[in-house]
Amino acid sequence: MAEQNRSYLIDRFQDGDIPTGQDFADMIDSSLNLLDDGLTSYKISDSHGTHKRFGIGDTAPEFPLGIKAEVGHDEGLVSFTSSDGTHKWNINLNPTISDTPGFSIDDSSSGTGTSRFFIDTSANGMVGIGTVTPLSQLHIAGIADGDSLSAQIENFSTGHNGWLLSHIDDNAIIERAGAFAIVEKDGTSKVERMTFLKKLGLSPNFYNNVGINEVLPFATLHVSRMDVNSEVRLAENTGILLLGPIDSTNLAMDSFNIQARTGEYIGPTLSFTATDLNLQPLGGGIIIHSDYSIDQQVVITDDGLVGLGRYPVERLDVNGAVTFGDTSTAAPEGGTVRWHGADPAIPGSGDLEVFKNGAWISLTTQTAAGSFWEASPLDGAIYYEPATLNAKVGIGIAVPDATLHVVENGGNLPVNTAAIQVTNTGRTLNNEVPGVRAGIRIDSESIFSENVNTLDVGLFVSGITGQARVNSNIGALINGNVVIGTSTGMPVVGTNGRNVLAIQNGATPITAAGGSANAGIQIFSTGNSLSVFNVMNGDGTVIQLFQQGELPAKDMNNPNTNDVNTDILISNLRDRINALEDRLQTLGLIQ
């Protein structure tokens, strides 16, 4: 008996032919036998109608086609072979010899079945691609030495090459061995957009660092850009980090810029404008270089004080020099300072100016009209006269006669006025230590002249004029205690002093001080060869104090007038005159 095709059998059973037993046997072998071939074919009826059932090795299939594996054939069910026999696939329910039941699609092209797609029999129905022991709902496994093992997601309608979920084995950079990445496909190229380093990567990546456009992140979150246009330019697609909605207030930053901005659509175009960046909006100070010493810090306190190199106690405290630049603002706020007119080709050019009363005023140049330093004695002007050795400064005078020469050139002045007023409000910190506070201290130091007749005057008051009454021109008015001598030690008058108080010869006052209680007295000195100390009372009477010559010698003989009472009177009068002489000598009025 042999299996024959249909055309052969039809030819053997034509009209008038007498088929042989062999022909009948061939026809039987060329047909299916449900019993011998393990096939089941029947119909069932239920509430939905009549249904056909067909089974292969399964005598009671639950569905239209039922296949039961053969014993000893690894639970294989269906095999597929290409027309040239080079590609073979099968479906089985236990793809390994270790008894791993499940639904598997195997590749048998090499002669050994290898599961390519597997669904286990657990309650979760885990799916494995490249593994028959899936540990998750979808477990993709394989070997890609020095490359990445990926799952690709691609939407054909987008024209984009899709995305990969990749487990990386980088043989060149050991820290990336085992990393996970979301990869964009660009033709045949693959670009990592987000990279996760594995746990306990080698130094310096111990902490599961994540990179965005950074294949080897060196921080918990390391963000970069792949292109060079990474600066925040108040335009779309710039910067590397954006916080906030793009069409509202947001914060953009790159590797070296931070910019607060507002984005809005003007028609189809997105336009950006700069906006305020608020730091510490709820208060608290700002310290730059907080781990450094104070002289390297920039401090902005909670109450708005700024310190550069020191902790501020004023609105701006600077530990170091300050450099000013120029400004193009024609009329800034009063008090604005600038360095103006500098020419790089001219060393030392430029001028420090302050904006005052609607105009720029020079702080350094004495020849500029309207400047702080003036060449003409205008009201309130300061004139600086440079010199090789002794520079001079004049206030209210064009040609100063002294190092500092002050002239009050006011028009209508207040009732009380002074050319120079010095107010000292200093206070000692230790009340237990005595000190000296001086409104003005005048020191004349070093050798002035070798000539013994040369005068070295500490304070000189001259030319007090302006009042019709001469006695209203007061040379000095000292309202307080007057000490002649040293200000230290117990004595209030210096020891070994020469001319502790000296009054030069002058003219006798023309008018008396006056008879009132507050008129006082006048002290002056007169004389030619011998100076005389004069005290004029308020009524104009003058008392002179000067030393006279010696008196005649004393007569110490006892009086003898032959009258006891007369002798007693003469003796008493002589004693009183002797006592008066002794006192005048003690006062230095007579020799």
Coordinates of C-alpha atoms in Angstrom, one line a residue:
M1 CA 0.0 0.0 0.0
A2 CA 1.2 3.5 -0.8
E3 CA -0.1 7.0 -0.6
Q4 CA -1.1 8.3 -4.0
N5 CA -2.2 11.7 -5.2
R6 CA -5.7 12.5 -6.4
S7 CA -4.9 12.5 -10.2
Y8 CA -3.5 8.9 -9.9
L9 CA -6.5 7.6 -8.0
I10 CA -9.0 9.3 -10.3
D11 CA -7.3 7.7 -13.2
R12 CA -7.6 4.2 -11.5
F13 CA -11.3 4.6 -10.9
Q14 CA -12.6 5.7 -14.4
D15 CA -15.9 4.3 -15.8
G16 CA -15.4 0.7 -17.0
D17 CA -12.2 0.3 -15.0
I18 CA -12.0 -2.6 -12.5
P19 CA -9.9 -1.3 -9.5
T20 CA -7.7 -3.8 -7.9
G21 CA -7.3 -4.4 -4.2
Q22 CA -4.1 -2.4 -4.3
D23 CA -6.0 0.5 -5.8
F24 CA -8.4 0.4 -3.0
A25 CA -5.6 0.1 -0.4
D26 CA -3.8 3.1 -2.0
M27 CA -7.0 5.1 -1.9
I28 CA -7.5 4.3 1.8
D29 CA -3.8 5.2 2.7
S30 CA -4.1 8.4 0.8
S31 CA -7.1 9.5 2.9
L32 CA -7.4 10.5 6.6
N33 CA -8.6 8.0 9.1
L34 CA -9.9 9.7 12.2
L35 CA -9.2 6.8 14.4
D36 CA -5.8 5.7 13.1
D37 CA -4.6 9.3 12.7
G38 CA -5.7 10.5 16.1
L39 CA -8.1 13.0 14.7
T40 CA -11.4 14.0 16.1
S41 CA -14.1 15.6 14.1
Y42 CA -17.7 16.2 15.3
K43 CA -20.4 18.7 15.7
I44 CA -22.0 20.0 18.9
S45 CA -25.1 22.1 19.5
D46 CA -25.8 24.6 22.2
S47 CA -27.9 27.7 22.7
H48 CA -25.8 29.5 20.1
G49 CA -26.3 26.9 17.4
T50 CA -24.3 24.0 15.8
H51 CA -20.5 24.1 16.0
K52 CA -17.8 22.0 14.4
R53 CA -15.0 20.6 16.6
F54 CA -11.6 19.3 15.2
G55 CA -9.0 17.7 17.4
I56 CA -5.4 16.5 16.8
G57 CA -4.6 14.1 19.5
D58 CA -7.4 15.7 21.5
T59 CA -10.6 13.7 21.5
A60 CA -12.7 16.4 23.2
P61 CA -11.4 19.9 22.0
E62 CA -13.0 22.8 23.8
F63 CA -12.7 25.0 20.8
P64 CA -12.9 24.6 17.0
L65 CA -9.3 23.4 16.9
G66 CA -7.7 21.4 19.7
I67 CA -4.1 20.1 19.7
K68 CA -2.7 17.8 22.3
A69 CA 1.1 17.2 22.6
E70 CA 2.6 13.7 22.2
V71 CA 4.3 12.0 25.1
G72 CA 8.1 12.2 24.9
H73 CA 8.2 15.2 22.5
D74 CA 8.7 18.1 25.1
E75 CA 5.1 19.1 24.9
G76 CA 5.6 20.4 21.3
L77 CA 2.4 21.3 19.5
V78 CA 3.0 23.0 16.1
S79 CA 6.1 23.2 13.9
F80 CA 6.7 25.7 11.1
T81 CA 9.4 25.3 8.4
S82 CA 10.3 27.6 5.6
S83 CA 10.1 26.4 2.0
D84 CA 13.9 25.9 1.8
G85 CA 14.0 24.2 5.2
T86 CA 16.4 26.7 6.7
H87 CA 14.0 28.4 9.2
K88 CA 12.1 26.3 11.6
W89 CA 9.9 27.4 14.4
N90 CA 7.6 25.6 16.8
I91 CA 5.0 26.2 19.5
N92 CA 5.3 24.1 22.6
L93 CA 4.1 24.1 26.2
N94 CA 7.4 23.1 27.9
P95 CA 10.4 24.5 26.0
T96 CA 13.2 23.4 28.4
I97 CA 14.4 20.1 29.8
S98 CA 14.1 21.6 33.3
D99 CA 10.3 21.3 33.2
T100 CA 9.3 25.0 32.7
P101 CA 5.6 24.8 31.7
G102 CA 4.3 27.7 29.7
F103 CA 3.4 28.8 26.2
S104 CA 6.6 29.2 24.1
I105 CA 7.5 30.2 20.5
D106 CA 10.8 28.5 19.8
D107 CA 13.5 29.0 17.1
S108 CA 14.6 25.5 16.0
S109 CA 16.6 26.6 12.9
S110 CA 19.9 25.4 14.5
G111 CA 18.4 22.0 15.3
T112 CA 17.9 23.0 19.0
G113 CA 14.8 24.8 20.1
T114 CA 15.5 28.2 21.8
S115 CA 12.6 30.1 23.3
R116 CA 12.1 33.5 21.8
F117 CA 8.7 34.3 23.3
F118 CA 7.4 32.7 26.5
I119 CA 4.3 33.1 28.7
D120 CA 4.6 31.4 32.1
T121 CA 1.7 29.6 33.8
S122 CA 1.8 31.7 37.0
A123 CA -1.3 33.7 38.1
N124 CA 0.4 36.9 36.7
G125 CA 1.0 35.4 33.3
M126 CA 4.5 36.9 33.1
V127 CA 6.0 37.3 29.6
G128 CA 9.6 36.6 28.7
I129 CA 11.4 37.6 25.6
G130 CA 14.7 35.8 25.4
T131 CA 14.0 34.1 28.8
V132 CA 11.7 31.3 30.0
T133 CA 11.9 32.5 33.6
P134 CA 10.4 36.0 33.4
L135 CA 10.6 38.0 36.7
S136 CA 8.2 40.8 35.7
Q137 CA 5.1 41.2 33.6
L138 CA 7.4 41.8 30.6
H139 CA 11.0 40.5 30.9
I140 CA 13.3 41.1 28.0
A141 CA 16.7 39.3 28.3
G142 CA 19.6 38.6 26.1
I143 CA 23.3 39.1 25.6
A144 CA 24.7 42.3 23.9
D145 CA 28.4 42.4 24.8
G146 CA 29.7 46.0 24.5
D147 CA 26.3 47.1 23.2
S148 CA 22.8 47.7 24.5
L149 CA 19.8 45.4 24.8
S150 CA 16.8 47.4 23.8
A151 CA 13.0 47.4 23.4
Q152 CA 12.0 49.7 20.6
I153 CA 8.8 51.7 20.4
E154 CA 7.9 53.2 17.1
N155 CA 4.9 54.9 15.7
F156 CA 5.0 54.6 11.9
S157 CA 2.6 57.5 11.3
T158 CA 5.1 60.0 12.8
G159 CA 8.0 59.5 10.3
H160 CA 10.2 59.2 13.4
N161 CA 12.6 56.3 13.9
G162 CA 11.3 55.6 17.3
W163 CA 12.7 55.2 20.8
L164 CA 14.6 52.5 22.7
L165 CA 14.5 51.3 26.2
S166 CA 18.1 50.1 26.6
H167 CA 20.2 48.1 29.1
I168 CA 23.8 49.1 28.3
D169 CA 27.0 47.1 28.5
D170 CA 29.7 49.7 27.8
N171 CA 33.1 48.0 27.7
A172 CA 35.0 51.3 27.3
I173 CA 33.5 53.2 30.3
I174 CA 33.2 50.9 33.2
E175 CA 30.8 53.2 35.1
R176 CA 28.3 52.8 32.3
A177 CA 28.3 49.0 32.4
G178 CA 24.8 48.1 33.5
A179 CA 23.3 51.6 32.9
F180 CA 19.7 52.1 31.7
A181 CA 19.0 54.6 29.0
I182 CA 16.1 56.1 27.0
V183 CA 17.5 56.3 23.5
E184 CA 16.3 58.2 20.5
K185 CA 16.8 56.6 17.1
D186 CA 18.0 58.9 14.3
G187 CA 18.3 56.7 11.3
T188 CA 20.9 54.1 12.1
S189 CA 22.3 56.3 14.9
K190 CA 21.2 56.0 18.6
V191 CA 21.4 59.1 20.9
E192 CA 21.0 58.7 24.6
R193 CA 18.5 61.3 26.0
M194 CA 18.2 60.1 29.6
T195 CA 20.8 57.8 31.3
F196 CA 20.5 56.1 34.7
L197 CA 23.7 54.7 36.1
K198 CA 23.5 51.5 38.0
K199 CA 23.6 51.2 41.8
L200 CA 27.1 51.3 43.3
G201 CA 28.8 52.4 40.2
L202 CA 32.5 53.1 40.4
S203 CA 33.8 56.4 41.8
P204 CA 32.7 59.1 41.5
N205 CA 29.2 57.7 40.7
F206 CA 28.0 56.0 43.9
Y207 CA 24.5 57.3 44.0
N208 CA 22.5 56.2 41.0
N209 CA 23.2 59.4 39.1
V210 CA 20.8 60.4 36.3
G211 CA 21.8 62.3 33.2
I212 CA 19.7 64.2 30.7
N213 CA 21.7 64.5 27.5
E214 CA 24.7 63.4 29.6
V215 CA 25.8 59.8 29.1
L216 CA 28.1 59.8 32.2
P217 CA 26.3 62.0 34.8
F218 CA 28.5 63.2 37.7
A219 CA 25.7 64.3 40.0
T220 CA 22.3 63.0 41.2
L221 CA 20.8 65.0 38.3
H222 CA 23.2 66.1 35.6
V223 CA 21.6 68.1 32.8
S224 CA 23.5 69.1 29.6
R225 CA 22.7 69.9 26.0
M226 CA 24.0 68.2 22.9
D227 CA 24.3 71.4 20.8
V228 CA 26.3 74.6 21.3
N229 CA 23.2 76.9 21.5
S230 CA 22.8 76.4 25.2
E231 CA 22.8 79.9 26.5
V232 CA 19.7 81.5 27.8
R233 CA 19.0 84.1 25.1
L234 CA 15.3 84.9 25.9
A235 CA 14.3 82.8 22.9
E236 CA 12.8 79.3 22.4
N237 CA 15.0 76.2 22.7
T238 CA 17.8 77.9 24.7
G239 CA 19.2 76.9 28.1
I240 CA 19.3 73.5 29.6
L241 CA 16.7 73.7 32.4
L242 CA 13.3 75.4 32.5
L243 CA 11.0 75.8 35.6
G244 CA 7.5 76.9 35.1
P245 CA 5.1 77.1 32.1
I246 CA 6.7 78.3 28.9
D247 CA 3.9 80.8 28.2
S248 CA 4.0 82.4 31.7
T249 CA 6.6 83.4 34.2
N250 CA 9.4 80.9 34.3
L251 CA 13.0 80.4 35.3
A252 CA 15.5 79.3 32.6
M253 CA 19.1 78.4 33.2
D254 CA 22.2 76.9 31.6
S255 CA 25.6 76.0 32.8
F256 CA 26.5 79.6 33.6
N257 CA 23.3 81.7 33.3
I258 CA 20.1 82.1 35.3
Q259 CA 17.2 84.1 33.8
A260 CA 13.7 84.8 35.0
R261 CA 11.5 85.6 32.1
T262 CA 7.9 85.8 30.9
G263 CA 6.8 84.0 27.7
E264 CA 3.6 84.9 25.8
Y265 CA 2.3 84.0 22.4
I266 CA 1.9 87.0 20.0
G267 CA 0.0 85.3 17.3
P268 CA 1.8 82.0 16.5
T269 CA 5.1 83.3 17.7
L270 CA 6.3 82.8 21.3
S271 CA 7.9 86.0 22.6
F272 CA 10.1 86.3 25.8
T273 CA 10.8 89.3 28.0
A274 CA 13.0 89.5 31.1
T275 CA 11.3 89.7 34.5
D276 CA 12.5 90.0 38.1
L277 CA 14.3 87.2 39.8
N278 CA 13.3 87.0 43.5
L279 CA 15.7 85.5 45.9
Q280 CA 14.7 84.9 49.5
P281 CA 11.3 86.5 49.0
L282 CA 10.3 85.6 52.6
G283 CA 13.4 87.2 54.1
G284 CA 16.7 85.9 55.3
G285 CA 20.2 87.0 54.3
I286 CA 22.2 86.0 51.3
I287 CA 25.8 85.0 51.7
I288 CA 28.1 84.3 48.7
H289 CA 31.2 82.2 49.6
S290 CA 29.7 81.2 52.9
D291 CA 32.4 78.7 53.5
Y292 CA 35.2 81.2 53.1
S293 CA 36.6 83.8 55.4
I294 CA 34.6 87.1 55.7
D295 CA 37.0 89.1 53.6
Q296 CA 36.1 86.8 50.6
Q297 CA 32.3 86.9 51.1
V298 CA 29.5 89.0 49.6
V299 CA 26.8 89.5 52.2
I300 CA 23.3 90.9 51.7
T301 CA 21.5 91.0 55.1
D302 CA 17.9 90.6 55.8
D303 CA 17.5 94.3 56.3
G304 CA 19.1 95.3 53.0
L305 CA 22.7 96.0 54.0
V306 CA 25.4 95.0 51.5
G307 CA 28.9 94.0 52.5
L308 CA 31.8 93.3 50.2
G309 CA 34.6 91.6 52.1
R310 CA 33.1 92.4 55.5
Y311 CA 29.9 92.1 57.4
P312 CA 27.9 95.3 56.7
V313 CA 26.8 97.8 59.3
E314 CA 25.9 100.5 56.8
R315 CA 23.8 100.3 53.6
L316 CA 27.1 99.5 51.7
D317 CA 30.3 98.3 53.4
V318 CA 33.3 97.7 51.2
N319 CA 36.6 96.2 52.5
G320 CA 38.8 97.4 49.7
A321 CA 38.9 99.9 46.9
V322 CA 36.0 101.0 44.7
T323 CA 36.3 101.5 40.9
F324 CA 33.7 103.6 39.1
G325 CA 32.7 103.3 35.5
D326 CA 30.9 105.6 33.1
T327 CA 27.2 106.0 32.5
S328 CA 25.2 107.1 29.4
T329 CA 22.3 108.4 31.5
A330 CA 22.2 112.1 30.9
A331 CA 20.2 113.0 34.0
P332 CA 20.5 110.3 36.7
E333 CA 19.5 110.6 40.4
G334 CA 21.4 113.2 42.4
G335 CA 24.4 111.7 44.1
T336 CA 25.3 109.4 41.2
V337 CA 29.1 109.0 40.7
R338 CA 30.8 108.1 37.5
W339 CA 34.3 108.0 35.9
H340 CA 33.9 109.9 32.7
G341 CA 36.0 110.8 29.6
A342 CA 38.6 108.1 29.9
D343 CA 40.6 107.5 26.7
P344 CA 42.6 104.2 26.6
A345 CA 45.1 106.0 24.4
I346 CA 45.8 108.7 27.0
P347 CA 47.2 107.4 30.3
G348 CA 45.6 109.0 33.3
S349 CA 42.7 110.5 31.4
G350 CA 39.2 110.6 32.8
D351 CA 37.5 112.4 35.6
L352 CA 35.5 111.4 38.7
E353 CA 32.2 113.2 38.7
V354 CA 29.1 113.5 40.8
F355 CA 25.6 114.5 39.5
K356 CA 24.4 117.4 41.6
N357 CA 21.7 120.0 41.0
G358 CA 21.0 118.8 37.5
A359 CA 24.6 118.8 36.3
W360 CA 27.8 116.7 36.4
I361 CA 30.3 118.2 38.8
S362 CA 34.0 117.2 38.8
L363 CA 35.5 115.8 42.0
T364 CA 39.1 116.0 40.8
T365 CA 39.6 118.6 38.1
Q366 CA 40.1 122.2 39.4
T367 CA 39.7 123.8 35.9
A368 CA 36.4 122.5 34.9
A369 CA 33.6 125.1 35.1
G370 CA 31.0 124.3 37.7
S371 CA 33.1 121.5 39.2
F372 CA 33.5 120.6 42.8
W373 CA 37.1 121.9 42.6
E374 CA 36.9 125.5 41.3
A375 CA 39.5 127.9 39.9
S376 CA 37.4 130.9 40.8
P377 CA 36.2 131.9 44.3
L378 CA 32.5 131.3 43.8
D379 CA 30.2 130.8 46.7
G380 CA 30.9 127.4 48.3
A381 CA 33.6 126.6 45.8
I382 CA 36.8 124.7 46.7
Y383 CA 40.0 125.6 44.9
Y384 CA 42.9 123.3 44.7
E385 CA 46.3 124.8 43.8
P386 CA 48.8 122.0 43.0
A387 CA 52.4 122.5 43.8
T388 CA 55.6 120.4 43.8
L389 CA 56.1 120.5 47.6
N390 CA 53.2 122.4 49.3
A391 CA 49.8 122.1 47.7
K392 CA 47.2 124.6 48.8
V393 CA 43.4 124.4 49.2
G394 CA 41.2 127.4 49.2
I395 CA 37.6 127.5 50.2
G396 CA 35.9 130.6 48.9
I397 CA 39.2 132.1 47.6
A398 CA 41.0 131.6 44.3
V399 CA 44.6 132.1 45.5
P400 CA 45.0 130.6 49.0
D401 CA 47.7 132.1 51.2
A402 CA 48.0 129.1 53.4
T403 CA 47.8 125.3 53.1
L404 CA 44.1 125.7 54.0
H405 CA 42.6 129.2 53.5
V406 CA 38.9 129.7 54.2
V407 CA 37.1 132.9 53.2
E408 CA 33.4 133.2 53.8
N409 CA 32.0 135.1 50.8
G410 CA 28.3 134.9 51.7
G411 CA 25.8 137.5 50.9
N412 CA 22.9 137.6 53.4
L413 CA 24.3 135.4 56.2
P414 CA 22.5 134.2 59.3
V415 CA 22.6 136.1 62.5
N416 CA 25.4 133.9 63.9
T417 CA 28.0 132.7 61.4
A418 CA 31.6 131.4 61.4
A419 CA 34.1 130.7 58.6
I420 CA 35.1 127.4 60.3
Q421 CA 33.2 125.5 62.8
V422 CA 34.5 122.4 64.5
T423 CA 32.2 120.2 66.6
N424 CA 33.7 117.2 68.4
T425 CA 31.1 114.7 69.7
G426 CA 33.5 111.9 70.6
R427 CA 33.0 109.9 73.7
T428 CA 35.4 107.6 75.6
L429 CA 34.4 103.9 75.9
N430 CA 36.0 103.5 79.4
N431 CA 34.8 106.0 81.9
E432 CA 37.4 105.0 84.4
V433 CA 40.3 106.2 82.3
P434 CA 40.7 110.0 82.1
G435 CA 41.2 111.5 78.7
V436 CA 41.3 114.8 76.8
R437 CA 38.9 115.9 74.1
A438 CA 39.9 118.8 72.0
G439 CA 37.8 120.7 69.4
I440 CA 41.0 121.7 67.5
R441 CA 44.5 120.4 68.1
I442 CA 47.3 122.4 66.7
D443 CA 50.8 120.9 66.5
S444 CA 53.9 122.7 65.1
E445 CA 56.6 120.1 64.7
S446 CA 60.2 119.8 63.5
I447 CA 62.8 122.6 63.3
F448 CA 61.4 125.8 61.7
S449 CA 64.5 128.0 61.8
E450 CA 67.9 128.1 63.5
N451 CA 67.5 131.9 64.2
V452 CA 66.7 132.4 67.8
N453 CA 64.5 135.4 67.0
T454 CA 62.3 133.4 64.7
L455 CA 58.8 132.9 66.1
D456 CA 56.9 129.6 66.0
V457 CA 53.3 130.5 66.6
G458 CA 50.8 127.7 67.4
L459 CA 47.7 129.9 67.1
F460 CA 47.7 133.4 65.6
V461 CA 44.6 135.6 65.5
S462 CA 44.9 138.8 63.5
G463 CA 42.8 141.3 61.7
I464 CA 39.5 141.1 63.6
T465 CA 37.7 144.1 62.1
G466 CA 34.2 144.8 60.8
Q467 CA 32.4 146.5 63.7
A468 CA 32.1 150.3 64.1
R469 CA 32.8 149.9 67.8
V470 CA 36.4 148.8 68.3
N471 CA 35.6 146.9 71.4
S472 CA 33.0 144.8 69.5
N473 CA 35.9 143.3 67.4
I474 CA 36.8 140.4 69.7
G475 CA 40.0 138.6 69.1
A476 CA 39.1 135.4 70.9
L477 CA 36.0 134.3 72.8
I478 CA 36.7 131.4 75.1
N479 CA 33.5 130.2 76.8
G480 CA 34.7 127.8 79.5
N481 CA 37.7 127.1 81.7
V482 CA 41.1 128.4 80.5
V483 CA 44.2 126.5 81.4
I484 CA 47.6 127.9 80.6
G485 CA 50.2 125.2 80.6
T486 CA 50.0 121.5 80.2
S487 CA 46.7 119.5 80.1
T488 CA 48.2 116.4 81.8
G489 CA 49.3 115.9 85.4
M490 CA 48.2 117.4 88.6
P491 CA 49.2 121.1 88.1
V492 CA 47.0 123.2 85.8
V493 CA 49.9 125.5 85.0
G494 CA 53.1 124.0 83.5
T495 CA 56.3 124.0 85.5
N496 CA 59.5 125.7 84.3
G497 CA 57.4 127.7 81.9
R498 CA 58.7 130.8 80.1
N499 CA 56.1 133.3 79.2
V500 CA 53.3 131.0 80.3
L501 CA 51.1 133.9 79.5
A502 CA 52.7 136.8 77.6
I503 CA 51.0 140.1 76.6
Q504 CA 52.8 142.2 74.1
N505 CA 53.1 146.0 74.4
G506 CA 50.3 147.9 72.8
A507 CA 48.2 151.0 73.0
T508 CA 46.1 152.0 76.0
P509 CA 42.4 151.2 75.3
I510 CA 40.6 154.4 74.2
T511 CA 37.3 153.5 75.9
A512 CA 36.7 151.9 79.3
A513 CA 35.0 148.6 79.5
G514 CA 31.9 150.2 81.1
G515 CA 30.4 150.5 84.5
S516 CA 27.9 147.6 84.2
A517 CA 28.3 144.4 86.2
N518 CA 29.1 142.4 83.0
A519 CA 31.5 144.9 81.5
G520 CA 34.6 143.2 83.1
I521 CA 38.1 144.6 83.0
Q522 CA 40.7 145.1 80.3
I523 CA 44.3 143.9 80.7
F524 CA 47.0 145.3 78.5
S525 CA 50.8 146.1 78.5
T526 CA 52.5 149.4 77.9
G527 CA 55.9 150.8 78.1
N528 CA 59.1 151.2 76.1
S529 CA 62.2 150.0 77.8
L530 CA 60.2 148.3 80.5
S531 CA 56.9 146.6 79.9
V532 CA 54.2 147.5 82.4
F533 CA 51.2 145.4 83.3
N534 CA 48.0 147.5 83.2
V535 CA 44.5 146.6 84.5
M536 CA 41.7 149.1 83.5
N537 CA 38.6 148.9 85.7
G538 CA 35.2 149.4 84.2
D539 CA 35.2 153.1 85.2
G540 CA 38.4 153.7 83.2
T541 CA 40.8 153.9 86.2
V542 CA 44.1 152.0 85.6
I543 CA 46.1 150.0 88.0
Q544 CA 49.7 149.5 87.0
L545 CA 51.9 146.7 88.3
F546 CA 55.6 147.0 87.8
Q547 CA 58.7 146.8 90.1
Q548 CA 60.2 150.0 91.6
G549 CA 63.8 150.6 92.9
E550 CA 65.0 150.1 96.4
L551 CA 63.7 152.3 99.3
P552 CA 66.0 154.2 101.6
A553 CA 67.8 152.1 104.2
K554 CA 66.0 151.4 107.4
D555 CA 66.8 153.4 110.5
M556 CA 66.7 151.0 113.4
N557 CA 67.7 153.5 116.1
N558 CA 65.3 153.8 119.0
P559 CA 63.3 157.1 119.0
N560 CA 64.1 159.5 121.7
T561 CA 62.0 162.5 121.9
N562 CA 61.9 162.7 125.6
D563 CA 58.2 161.9 125.2
V564 CA 57.2 158.4 125.9
N565 CA 54.0 158.5 123.9
T566 CA 55.6 160.1 120.9
D567 CA 58.4 157.5 120.9
I568 CA 55.8 154.7 121.1
L569 CA 53.9 156.2 118.1
I570 CA 57.0 156.5 116.0
S571 CA 58.1 152.9 116.8
N572 CA 54.6 151.5 115.9
L573 CA 54.5 153.4 112.6
R574 CA 58.0 152.3 111.7
D575 CA 57.0 148.6 112.3
R576 CA 54.0 149.0 110.0
I577 CA 56.1 150.6 107.2
N578 CA 58.6 147.8 107.5
A579 CA 55.9 145.2 107.3
L580 CA 54.5 147.0 104.2
E581 CA 57.9 147.0 102.6
D582 CA 58.3 143.3 103.2
R583 CA 55.0 142.6 101.5
L584 CA 55.8 144.8 98.5
Q585 CA 59.1 143.0 98.1
T586 CA 57.3 139.6 98.4
L587 CA 55.0 140.7 95.6
G588 CA 57.9 141.8 93.5
L589 CA 56.8 145.4 93.3
I590 CA 59.9 146.8 94.9
Q591 CA 63.4 145.5 95.2

